[in-house]
PDB file of C-alpha atoms in Angstrom:
ATOM      1  CA  UNK A  65     -19.630   6.317  13.127  1.00 54.00           C
ATOM      2  CA  UNK A  66     -19.944   5.834   9.368  1.00 64.00           C
ATOM      3  CA  UNK A  67     -16.799   5.394   7.297  1.00 74.00           C
ATOM      4  CA  UNK A  68     -15.952   8.457   5.137  1.00 80.00           C
ATOM      5  CA  UNK A  69     -16.379   7.731   1.426  1.00 86.00           C
ATOM      6  CA  UNK A  70     -13.041   8.906   0.017  1.00 86.00           C
ATOM      7  CA  UNK A  71     -12.951   6.717  -3.099  1.00 89.00           C
ATOM      8  CA  UNK A  72     -15.590   6.052  -5.731  1.00 91.00           C
ATOM      9  CA  UNK A  73     -15.179   2.267  -5.572  1.00 93.00           C
ATOM     10  CA  UNK A  74     -17.191   1.432  -8.718  1.00 93.00           C
ATOM     11  CA  UNK A  75     -15.035   3.932 -10.608  1.00 93.00           C
ATOM     12  CA  UNK A  76     -11.850   2.380  -9.144  1.00 94.00           C
ATOM     13  CA  UNK A  77     -12.903  -1.005 -10.547  1.00 94.00           C
ATOM     14  CA  UNK A  78     -13.955   0.522 -13.882  1.00 94.00           C
ATOM     15  CA  UNK A  79     -10.595   2.279 -14.269  1.00 94.00           C
ATOM     16  CA  UNK A  80      -8.693  -0.924 -13.484  1.00 96.00           C
ATOM     17  CA  UNK A  81     -10.842  -2.943 -15.882  1.00 95.00           C
ATOM     18  CA  UNK A  82     -10.113  -0.446 -18.654  1.00 96.00           C
ATOM     19  CA  UNK A  83      -6.381  -0.514 -17.884  1.00 96.00           C
ATOM     20  CA  UNK A  84      -6.286  -4.322 -18.018  1.00 96.00           C
ATOM     21  CA  UNK A  85      -8.200  -4.321 -21.288  1.00 95.00           C
ATOM     22  CA  UNK A  86      -5.995  -1.689 -22.938  1.00 95.00           C
ATOM     23  CA  UNK A  87      -2.622  -3.005 -21.728  1.00 95.00           C
ATOM     24  CA  UNK A  88      -1.783  -2.805 -18.025  1.00 96.00           C
ATOM     25  CA  UNK A  89       1.452  -0.979 -17.140  1.00 97.00           C
ATOM     26  CA  UNK A  90       2.892  -3.583 -14.793  1.00 96.00           C
ATOM     27  CA  UNK A  91       6.396  -2.232 -14.015  1.00 97.00           C
ATOM     28  CA  UNK A  92       5.518  -1.086 -10.498  1.00 97.00           C
ATOM     29  CA  UNK A  93       3.496  -4.191  -9.628  1.00 98.00           C
ATOM     30  CA  UNK A  94       6.266  -6.430 -11.001  1.00 97.00           C
ATOM     31  CA  UNK A  95       8.749  -4.769  -8.646  1.00 97.00           C
ATOM     32  CA  UNK A  96       6.421  -5.194  -5.665  1.00 98.00           C
ATOM     33  CA  UNK A  97       5.727  -8.857  -6.433  1.00 97.00           C
ATOM     34  CA  UNK A  98       9.459  -9.521  -6.721  1.00 97.00           C
ATOM     35  CA  UNK A  99       9.955  -7.938  -3.292  1.00 97.00           C
ATOM     36  CA  UNK A 100       7.071  -9.992  -1.909  1.00 97.00           C
ATOM     37  CA  UNK A 101       8.795 -13.194  -2.995  1.00 96.00           C
ATOM     38  CA  UNK A 102      12.026 -12.111  -1.270  1.00 95.00           C
ATOM     39  CA  UNK A 103      10.222 -11.234   1.949  1.00 95.00           C
ATOM     40  CA  UNK A 104       8.374 -14.547   2.048  1.00 95.00           C
ATOM     41  CA  UNK A 105      11.645 -16.417   1.461  1.00 93.00           C
ATOM     42  CA  UNK A 106      12.699 -15.536   5.023  1.00 91.00           C
ATOM     43  CA  UNK A 107       9.637 -17.275   6.505  1.00 93.00           C
ATOM     44  CA  UNK A 108      10.590 -20.937   6.967  1.00 88.00           C
ATOM     45  CA  UNK A 109       7.191 -22.569   7.082  1.00 89.00           C
ATOM     46  CA  UNK A 110       4.677 -24.011   4.615  1.00 89.00           C
ATOM     47  CA  UNK A 111       1.460 -22.278   3.549  1.00 96.00           C
ATOM     48  CA  UNK A 112      -1.004 -24.916   2.350  1.00 96.00           C
ATOM     49  CA  UNK A 113      -3.705 -22.405   1.379  1.00 97.00           C
ATOM     50  CA  UNK A 114      -3.049 -18.759   0.489  1.00 97.00           C
ATOM     51  CA  UNK A 115      -5.348 -15.842  -0.281  1.00 97.00           C
ATOM     52  CA  UNK A 116      -4.575 -12.988  -2.681  1.00 97.00           C
ATOM     53  CA  UNK A 117      -6.630  -9.940  -1.725  1.00 97.00           C
ATOM     54  CA  UNK A 118      -7.275  -7.622  -4.653  1.00 96.00           C
ATOM     55  CA  UNK A 119      -3.868  -7.506  -6.382  1.00 97.00           C
ATOM     56  CA  UNK A 120      -4.646  -5.871  -9.766  1.00 97.00           C
ATOM     57  CA  UNK A 121      -3.349  -8.853 -11.779  1.00 96.00           C
ATOM     58  CA  UNK A 122      -2.692 -12.536 -10.933  1.00 96.00           C
ATOM     59  CA  UNK A 123       1.051 -11.781 -10.646  1.00 97.00           C
ATOM     60  CA  UNK A 124       1.264 -12.342  -6.872  1.00 97.00           C
ATOM     61  CA  UNK A 125      -0.805 -15.538  -7.010  1.00 96.00           C
ATOM     62  CA  UNK A 126       1.362 -16.836  -9.867  1.00 96.00           C
ATOM     63  CA  UNK A 127       4.547 -16.224  -7.860  1.00 96.00           C
ATOM     64  CA  UNK A 128       3.143 -18.070  -4.849  1.00 96.00           C
ATOM     65  CA  UNK A 129       2.289 -21.062  -7.031  1.00 94.00           C
ATOM     66  CA  UNK A 130       5.527 -21.143  -9.062  1.00 93.00           C
ATOM     67  CA  UNK A 131       7.793 -20.714  -6.048  1.00 91.00           C
ATOM     68  CA  UNK A 132       6.032 -23.432  -4.098  1.00 91.00           C
ATOM     69  CA  UNK A 133       5.336 -21.031  -1.221  1.00 92.00           C
ATOM     70  CA  UNK A 134       1.687 -22.110  -1.259  1.00 94.00           C
ATOM     71  CA  UNK A 135       0.111 -25.410  -2.260  1.00 94.00           C
ATOM     72  CA  UNK A 136      -3.050 -23.639  -3.415  1.00 96.00           C
ATOM     73  CA  UNK A 137      -3.963 -19.995  -3.937  1.00 96.00           C
ATOM     74  CA  UNK A 138      -7.437 -18.480  -3.964  1.00 96.00           C
ATOM     75  CA  UNK A 139      -7.591 -15.053  -5.507  1.00 96.00           C
ATOM     76  CA  UNK A 140     -10.139 -12.317  -4.807  1.00 95.00           C
ATOM     77  CA  UNK A 141     -10.004 -10.336  -8.037  1.00 94.00           C
ATOM     78  CA  UNK A 142     -11.282  -6.751  -8.286  1.00 91.00           C
ATOM     79  CA  UNK A 143     -12.478  -7.499 -11.837  1.00 93.00           C
ATOM     80  CA  UNK A 144     -13.752 -10.670 -13.437  1.00 90.00           C
ATOM     81  CA  UNK A 145     -11.009 -13.070 -14.541  1.00 91.00           C
ATOM     82  CA  UNK A 146     -10.685 -16.821 -15.169  1.00 89.00           C
ATOM     83  CA  UNK A 147     -10.047 -18.781 -11.985  1.00 86.00           C
ATOM     84  CA  UNK A 148     -10.563 -15.813  -9.666  1.00 87.00           C
ATOM     85  CA  UNK A 149     -13.364 -14.963  -7.270  1.00 93.00           C
ATOM     86  CA  UNK A 150     -14.843 -11.581  -8.122  1.00 93.00           C
ATOM     87  CA  UNK A 151     -14.975  -9.635  -4.888  1.00 91.00           C
ATOM     88  CA  UNK A 152     -14.297  -6.476  -2.950  1.00 92.00           C
ATOM     89  CA  UNK A 153     -11.360  -5.988  -0.561  1.00 92.00           C
ATOM     90  CA  UNK A 154     -13.814  -4.413   1.899  1.00 89.00           C
ATOM     91  CA  UNK A 155     -16.204  -7.406   1.813  1.00 91.00           C
ATOM     92  CA  UNK A 156     -14.308 -10.683   1.698  1.00 91.00           C
ATOM     93  CA  UNK A 157     -16.667 -13.596   0.882  1.00 87.00           C
ATOM     94  CA  UNK A 158     -15.108 -16.172   3.240  1.00 84.00           C
ATOM     95  CA  UNK A 159     -15.767 -17.821   6.564  1.00 78.00           C
ATOM     96  CA  UNK A 160     -13.238 -17.206   9.311  1.00 85.00           C
ATOM     97  CA  UNK A 161      -9.934 -19.014   9.918  1.00 91.00           C
ATOM     98  CA  UNK A 162      -9.620 -20.539   6.449  1.00 94.00           C
ATOM     99  CA  UNK A 163      -6.213 -19.428   5.105  1.00 97.00           C
ATOM    100  CA  UNK A 164      -2.586 -19.916   6.182  1.00 97.00           C
ATOM    101  CA  UNK A 165      -1.322 -16.870   4.283  1.00 98.00           C
ATOM    102  CA  UNK A 166      -2.881 -13.695   2.879  1.00 97.00           C
ATOM    103  CA  UNK A 167      -1.124 -11.281   0.531  1.00 98.00           C
ATOM    104  CA  UNK A 168      -2.203  -8.044  -1.125  1.00 98.00           C
ATOM    105  CA  UNK A 169      -0.168  -5.939  -3.563  1.00 98.00           C
ATOM    106  CA  UNK A 170      -1.097  -2.370  -4.565  1.00 97.00           C
ATOM    107  CA  UNK A 171      -4.780  -2.729  -3.780  1.00 96.00           C
ATOM    108  CA  UNK A 172      -5.556  -1.580  -0.238  1.00 95.00           C
ATOM    109  CA  UNK A 173      -4.631   2.084  -0.825  1.00 94.00           C
ATOM    110  CA  UNK A 174      -7.984   2.627  -2.547  1.00 92.00           C
ATOM    111  CA  UNK A 175     -10.350   1.143   0.050  1.00 93.00           C
ATOM    112  CA  UNK A 176     -12.532   3.463   2.100  1.00 92.00           C
ATOM    113  CA  UNK A 177     -12.335   1.406   5.290  1.00 92.00           C
ATOM    114  CA  UNK A 178      -8.735   0.227   5.622  1.00 93.00           C
ATOM    115  CA  UNK A 179      -9.078  -0.879   9.281  1.00 92.00           C
ATOM    116  CA  UNK A 180     -12.217  -2.832   8.374  1.00 93.00           C
ATOM    117  CA  UNK A 181     -10.511  -4.512   5.414  1.00 95.00           C
ATOM    118  CA  UNK A 182      -7.572  -5.511   7.615  1.00 95.00           C
ATOM    119  CA  UNK A 183      -9.918  -6.930  10.262  1.00 95.00           C
ATOM    120  CA  UNK A 184     -11.571  -9.094   7.595  1.00 95.00           C
ATOM    121  CA  UNK A 185      -8.173 -10.325   6.395  1.00 96.00           C
ATOM    122  CA  UNK A 186      -7.167 -11.224   9.955  1.00 96.00           C
ATOM    123  CA  UNK A 187     -10.435 -13.090  10.484  1.00 95.00           C
ATOM    124  CA  UNK A 188      -9.890 -15.043   7.269  1.00 96.00           C
ATOM    125  CA  UNK A 189      -6.545 -16.346   8.578  1.00 97.00           C
ATOM    126  CA  UNK A 190      -6.095 -19.439  10.681  1.00 96.00           C
ATOM    127  CA  UNK A 191      -4.444 -18.873  14.073  1.00 96.00           C
ATOM    128  CA  UNK A 192      -0.742 -18.130  13.441  1.00 95.00           C
ATOM    129  CA  UNK A 193      -1.527 -17.311   9.799  1.00 97.00           C
ATOM    130  CA  UNK A 194       0.531 -14.572   8.132  1.00 97.00           C
ATOM    131  CA  UNK A 195      -0.603 -11.443   6.328  1.00 98.00           C
ATOM    132  CA  UNK A 196       1.840  -9.457   4.215  1.00 97.00           C
ATOM    133  CA  UNK A 197       0.816  -6.570   2.011  1.00 97.00           C
ATOM    134  CA  UNK A 198       2.070  -3.590   0.055  1.00 97.00           C
ATOM    135  CA  UNK A 199       0.195  -0.392  -0.696  1.00 96.00           C
ATOM    136  CA  UNK A 200       1.002   3.079  -1.953  1.00 95.00           C
ATOM    137  CA  UNK A 201       2.105   5.506   0.772  1.00 93.00           C
ATOM    138  CA  UNK A 202       1.826   9.195   1.504  1.00 89.00           C
ATOM    139  CA  UNK A 203       4.814  10.387  -0.544  1.00 92.00           C
ATOM    140  CA  UNK A 204       3.442   8.845  -3.738  1.00 94.00           C
ATOM    141  CA  UNK A 205       3.131  11.338  -6.608  1.00 94.00           C
ATOM    142  CA  UNK A 206       3.977  14.318  -4.401  1.00 94.00           C
ATOM    143  CA  UNK A 207       5.493  16.090  -7.432  1.00 96.00           C
ATOM    144  CA  UNK A 208       2.290  15.734  -9.449  1.00 95.00           C
ATOM    145  CA  UNK A 209       0.181  16.842  -6.493  1.00 92.00           C
ATOM    146  CA  UNK A 210       2.225  20.010  -6.013  1.00 94.00           C
ATOM    147  CA  UNK A 211       2.210  20.851  -9.720  1.00 95.00           C
ATOM    148  CA  UNK A 212      -1.579  20.567 -10.028  1.00 92.00           C
ATOM    149  CA  UNK A 213      -2.159  22.443  -6.777  1.00 91.00           C
ATOM    150  CA  UNK A 214      -0.158  25.423  -7.994  1.00 93.00           C
ATOM    151  CA  UNK A 215      -1.612  25.344 -11.522  1.00 93.00           C
ATOM    152  CA  UNK A 216      -5.216  25.275 -10.323  1.00 88.00           C
ATOM    153  CA  UNK A 217      -4.563  27.986  -7.752  1.00 89.00           C
ATOM    154  CA  UNK A 218      -3.132  30.226 -10.477  1.00 89.00           C
ATOM    155  CA  UNK A 219      -5.705  29.597 -13.204  1.00 90.00           C
ATOM    156  CA  UNK A 220      -8.914  28.458 -11.502  1.00 84.00           C
ATOM    157  CA  UNK A 221      -8.845  30.124  -8.097  1.00 75.00           C
ATOM    158  CA  UNK A 222      -9.278  26.827  -6.259  1.00 71.00           C
ATOM    159  CA  UNK A 223      -7.932  23.321  -5.954  1.00 70.00           C
ATOM    160  CA  UNK A 224      -9.654  20.059  -6.863  1.00 70.00           C
ATOM    161  CA  UNK A 225      -8.485  16.814  -5.205  1.00 67.00           C
ATOM    162  CA  UNK A 226      -6.524  14.906  -7.844  1.00 64.00           C
ATOM    163  CA  UNK A 227      -4.088  12.654  -5.955  1.00 66.00           C
ATOM    164  CA  UNK A 228      -5.359  10.264  -3.287  1.00 66.00           C
ATOM    165  CA  UNK A 229      -4.582  10.939   0.402  1.00 67.00           C
ATOM    166  CA  UNK A 230      -2.427   7.831   0.855  1.00 77.00           C
ATOM    167  CA  UNK A 231      -1.777   6.445   4.346  1.00 79.00           C
ATOM    168  CA  UNK A 232       1.416   7.250   6.273  1.00 79.00           C
ATOM    169  CA  UNK A 233       3.784   4.478   7.365  1.00 81.00           C
ATOM    170  CA  UNK A 234       3.650   5.765  10.942  1.00 82.00           C
ATOM    171  CA  UNK A 235      -0.049   4.877  11.104  1.00 85.00           C
ATOM    172  CA  UNK A 236       0.196   1.323   9.798  1.00 89.00           C
ATOM    173  CA  UNK A 237       1.525  -0.358  12.933  1.00 88.00           C
ATOM    174  CA  UNK A 238      -1.382   1.006  14.933  1.00 90.00           C
ATOM    175  CA  UNK A 239      -3.841  -0.098  12.237  1.00 92.00           C
ATOM    176  CA  UNK A 240      -2.446  -3.644  12.324  1.00 94.00           C
ATOM    177  CA  UNK A 241      -2.826  -3.778  16.106  1.00 93.00           C
ATOM    178  CA  UNK A 242      -6.305  -2.290  15.898  1.00 93.00           C
ATOM    179  CA  UNK A 243      -7.220  -5.039  13.422  1.00 94.00           C
ATOM    180  CA  UNK A 244      -6.053  -7.675  15.916  1.00 95.00           C
ATOM    181  CA  UNK A 245      -2.742  -8.714  14.342  1.00 96.00           C
ATOM    182  CA  UNK A 246       0.125  -9.856  16.521  1.00 95.00           C
ATOM    183  CA  UNK A 247       3.803  -9.043  15.940  1.00 93.00           C
ATOM    184  CA  UNK A 248       3.103  -6.180  13.474  1.00 94.00           C
ATOM    185  CA  UNK A 249       5.944  -4.953  11.258  1.00 94.00           C
ATOM    186  CA  UNK A 250       5.897  -1.996   8.847  1.00 95.00           C
ATOM    187  CA  UNK A 251       8.476  -0.343   6.611  1.00 94.00           C
ATOM    188  CA  UNK A 252       8.584   1.775   3.483  1.00 94.00           C
ATOM    189  CA  UNK A 253      10.535   1.942   0.247  1.00 95.00           C
ATOM    190  CA  UNK A 254      10.691   4.871  -2.148  1.00 96.00           C
ATOM    191  CA  UNK A 255      10.856   4.115  -5.880  1.00 97.00           C
ATOM    192  CA  UNK A 256      11.554   6.955  -8.294  1.00 97.00           C
ATOM    193  CA  UNK A 257      10.648   6.539 -11.939  1.00 97.00           C
ATOM    194  CA  UNK A 258      11.957   9.086 -14.438  1.00 97.00           C
ATOM    195  CA  UNK A 259       9.982  10.377 -17.413  1.00 97.00           C
ATOM    196  CA  UNK A 260      10.689  12.499 -20.443  1.00 95.00           C
ATOM    197  CA  UNK A 261       7.606  14.608 -19.666  1.00 94.00           C
ATOM    198  CA  UNK A 262       4.702  14.558 -17.167  1.00 95.00           C
ATOM    199  CA  UNK A 263       2.237  13.423 -19.843  1.00 96.00           C
ATOM    200  CA  UNK A 264       3.959  10.031 -20.011  1.00 97.00           C
ATOM    201  CA  UNK A 265       3.554   9.701 -16.250  1.00 97.00           C
ATOM    202  CA  UNK A 266      -0.148  10.493 -16.546  1.00 95.00           C
ATOM    203  CA  UNK A 267      -0.471   7.898 -19.301  1.00 96.00           C
ATOM    204  CA  UNK A 268       1.174   5.269 -17.087  1.00 97.00           C
ATOM    205  CA  UNK A 269      -1.160   6.143 -14.222  1.00 96.00           C
ATOM    206  CA  UNK A 270      -4.099   5.619 -16.538  1.00 96.00           C
ATOM    207  CA  UNK A 271      -2.646   2.282 -17.691  1.00 97.00           C
ATOM    208  CA  UNK A 272      -2.299   1.183 -14.045  1.00 96.00           C
ATOM    209  CA  UNK A 273      -5.891   2.135 -13.277  1.00 94.00           C
ATOM    210  CA  UNK A 274      -4.673   4.878 -10.931  1.00 92.00           C
ATOM    211  CA  UNK A 275      -6.348   7.870 -12.554  1.00 87.00           C
ATOM    212  CA  UNK A 276      -8.327  10.106 -10.213  1.00 84.00           C
ATOM    213  CA  UNK A 277     -11.174   8.171  -8.568  1.00 84.00           C
ATOM    214  CA  UNK A 278     -11.684  10.370  -5.521  1.00 85.00           C
ATOM    215  CA  UNK A 279     -15.317  10.769  -4.578  1.00 82.00           C
ATOM    216  CA  UNK A 280     -14.930  14.558  -4.216  1.00 79.00           C
ATOM    217  CA  UNK A 281     -13.088  15.039  -7.496  1.00 78.00           C
ATOM    218  CA  UNK A 282     -14.226  17.817  -9.785  1.00 75.00           C
ATOM    219  CA  UNK A 283     -16.684  16.253 -12.234  1.00 73.00           C
ATOM    220  CA  UNK A 284     -16.024  18.709 -15.076  1.00 77.00           C
ATOM    221  CA  UNK A 285     -13.236  17.920 -17.579  1.00 81.00           C
ATOM    222  CA  UNK A 286      -9.754  19.202 -16.796  1.00 83.00           C
ATOM    223  CA  UNK A 287      -9.060  22.449 -18.645  1.00 90.00           C
ATOM    224  CA  UNK A 288      -6.289  22.210 -21.222  1.00 94.00           C
ATOM    225  CA  UNK A 289      -4.661  25.402 -19.936  1.00 95.00           C
ATOM    226  CA  UNK A 290      -4.508  23.962 -16.402  1.00 92.00           C
ATOM    227  CA  UNK A 291      -2.988  20.711 -17.659  1.00 94.00           C
ATOM    228  CA  UNK A 292      -0.303  22.522 -19.661  1.00 96.00           C
ATOM    229  CA  UNK A 293       0.510  24.834 -16.754  1.00 96.00           C
ATOM    230  CA  UNK A 294       0.814  21.844 -14.381  1.00 95.00           C
ATOM    231  CA  UNK A 295       3.258  20.229 -16.825  1.00 96.00           C
ATOM    232  CA  UNK A 296       5.301  23.452 -16.940  1.00 96.00           C
ATOM    233  CA  UNK A 297       5.433  23.676 -13.150  1.00 97.00           C
ATOM    234  CA  UNK A 298       6.415  20.008 -12.903  1.00 97.00           C
ATOM    235  CA  UNK A 299       9.351  20.602 -15.252  1.00 96.00           C
ATOM    236  CA  UNK A 300      10.384  23.852 -13.584  1.00 96.00           C
ATOM    237  CA  UNK A 301      10.368  22.504 -10.034  1.00 96.00           C
ATOM    238  CA  UNK A 302      11.361  18.869 -10.338  1.00 97.00           C
ATOM    239  CA  UNK A 303      13.335  18.206 -13.539  1.00 96.00           C
ATOM    240  CA  UNK A 304      16.744  16.569 -13.113  1.00 96.00           C
ATOM    241  CA  UNK A 305      19.822  18.212 -14.693  1.00 96.00           C
ATOM    242  CA  UNK A 306      19.390  16.053 -17.798  1.00 96.00           C
ATOM    243  CA  UNK A 307      15.823  17.309 -18.246  1.00 94.00           C
ATOM    244  CA  UNK A 308      14.044  14.107 -17.207  1.00 97.00           C
ATOM    245  CA  UNK A 309      11.387  14.309 -14.522  1.00 96.00           C
ATOM    246  CA  UNK A 310      11.132  11.980 -11.502  1.00 97.00           C
ATOM    247  CA  UNK A 311       7.894  10.589 -10.126  1.00 97.00           C
ATOM    248  CA  UNK A 312       7.875   9.234  -6.579  1.00 97.00           C
ATOM    249  CA  UNK A 313       6.104   6.022  -5.621  1.00 97.00           C
ATOM    250  CA  UNK A 314       6.295   5.141  -1.926  1.00 96.00           C
ATOM    251  CA  UNK A 315       5.596   1.478  -1.195  1.00 97.00           C
ATOM    252  CA  UNK A 316       4.447   0.724   2.343  1.00 96.00           C
ATOM    253  CA  UNK A 317       4.975  -2.846   3.519  1.00 97.00           C
ATOM    254  CA  UNK A 318       3.027  -4.287   6.414  1.00 95.00           C
ATOM    255  CA  UNK A 319       2.854  -7.722   7.973  1.00 96.00           C
ATOM    256  CA  UNK A 320       1.252  -9.330  10.981  1.00 96.00           C
ATOM    257  CA  UNK A 321       0.180 -12.698  12.329  1.00 96.00           C
ATOM    258  CA  UNK A 322      -3.218 -13.925  13.417  1.00 95.00           C
ATOM    259  CA  UNK A 323      -2.824 -14.413  17.170  1.00 93.00           C
ATOM    260  CA  UNK A 324      -1.805 -17.843  18.479  1.00 84.00           C
ATOM    261  CA  UNK A 325      -0.730 -19.060  21.908  1.00 82.00           C
ATOM    262  CA  UNK A 326       2.674 -20.149  20.585  1.00 79.00           C
ATOM    263  CA  UNK A 327       3.697 -16.598  19.629  1.00 75.00           C
ATOM    264  CA  UNK A 328       6.120 -14.545  21.692  1.00 68.00           C
ATOM    265  CA  UNK A 329       4.498 -12.132  24.103  1.00 68.00           C
ATOM    266  CA  UNK A 330       6.015  -9.181  25.971  1.00 56.00           C
ATOM    267  CA  UNK A 331       6.884  -9.773  29.622  1.00 53.00           C
ATOM    268  CA  UNK A 332       4.944  -8.013  32.331  1.00 59.00           C
ATOM    269  CA  UNK A 333       6.798  -5.015  33.802  1.00 54.00           C
ATOM    270  CA  UNK A 334       8.992  -6.149  36.693  1.00 55.00           C
ATOM    271  CA  UNK A 335       8.934  -9.847  35.717  1.00 53.00           C
ATOM    272  CA  UNK A 336      12.460 -10.004  34.247  1.00 52.00           C
ATOM    273  CA  UNK A 337      14.772 -12.597  35.831  1.00 58.00           C
ATOM    274  CA  UNK A 338      18.084 -10.907  34.837  1.00 55.00           C
ATOM    275  CA  UNK A 339      19.349  -7.384  35.271  1.00 57.00           C
ATOM    276  CA  UNK A 340      20.181  -5.466  32.086  1.00 50.00           C
ATOM    277  CA  UNK A 341      23.686  -4.763  33.402  1.00 54.00           C
ATOM    278  CA  UNK A 342      24.325  -8.518  33.804  1.00 61.00           C
ATOM    279  CA  UNK A 343      23.083  -9.241  30.280  1.00 52.00           C
ATOM    280  CA  UNK A 344      25.387  -6.565  28.837  1.00 55.00           C
ATOM    281  CA  UNK A 345      28.366  -7.538  31.038  1.00 56.00           C
ATOM    282  CA  UNK A 346      28.716  -4.060  32.508  1.00 60.00           C
ATOM    283  CA  UNK A 347      28.794  -2.587  35.992  1.00 57.00           C
ATOM    284  CA  UNK A 348      25.605  -0.898  37.111  1.00 56.00           C
ATOM    285  CA  UNK A 349      26.169   2.528  38.615  1.00 59.00           C
ATOM    286  CA  UNK A 350      23.501   3.383  41.148  1.00 56.00           C
ATOM    287  CA  UNK A 351      21.587   6.568  40.498  1.00 50.00           C
ATOM    288  CA  UNK A 352      22.651   9.173  43.076  1.00 53.00           C
ATOM    289  CA  UNK A 353      19.924  10.249  45.439  1.00 50.00           C
ATOM    290  CA  UNK A 354      19.030  13.833  46.251  1.00 49.00           C
ATOM    291  CA  UNK A 355      21.623  15.819  48.150  1.00 51.00           C
ATOM    292  CA  UNK A 356      20.935  16.512  51.779  1.00 47.00           C
ATOM    293  CA  UNK A 357      21.599  19.901  53.279  1.00 47.00           C
TER     294      UNK A 357
END
């Protein structure tokens, strides 16, 4: 089966290139990279060669180098930059089993074939290599989505897709296993950023390269009346008591290891050598059988 084309990938890259040229709004990425450093600090092992898959700026690669977590970092950049390898997260230009660590920050939410991208990352890792990534999750920009949905329904008699259908955290563990990762772990964090008005949020989205790049987006310009009505609805439904308006960004974290014989594996059913009651230091009460007449 062919992969559905949800995102206009050339437009995604064009929007990011424009954002980087005009002054990238890095507050969200900076937070994610800081969290990445903390998460890697709990892994007590060296990573001689690391791969950065598509992070919008070199921030993650810089942290890996400065912290000493990796001896060398190769970066697949979504746009041309000094020292990076221009590439696509869906088509990694590497032979298999090359890297000890792979990271990706705020990039994989805009690929069309997320399982395929994760398979390529796993194949790029050496056995027992680690992948850790962060991408935008399903609750991201739910306020903006609701405001535009209502405004377009009122004024245009139909709804155009404007906010990406981000993945749900409940699906990520299965995707990691499907991609062949061992010991998969997923979790989510919600970050709320407050704005004086929705137009400042939209400006930040543009400066992060996150403006609408859906393949099925309406190609005609957004009507001014619809934009103003969406801003009104946003303020009416979501404003805090002080008048400022929150915007939700859900960050989904995922990690997994390229399989290796040294990794822990689940026991076969019935192979345990100790009863649960003995391990817990309790008395096991036998289950009563059916009553006999």
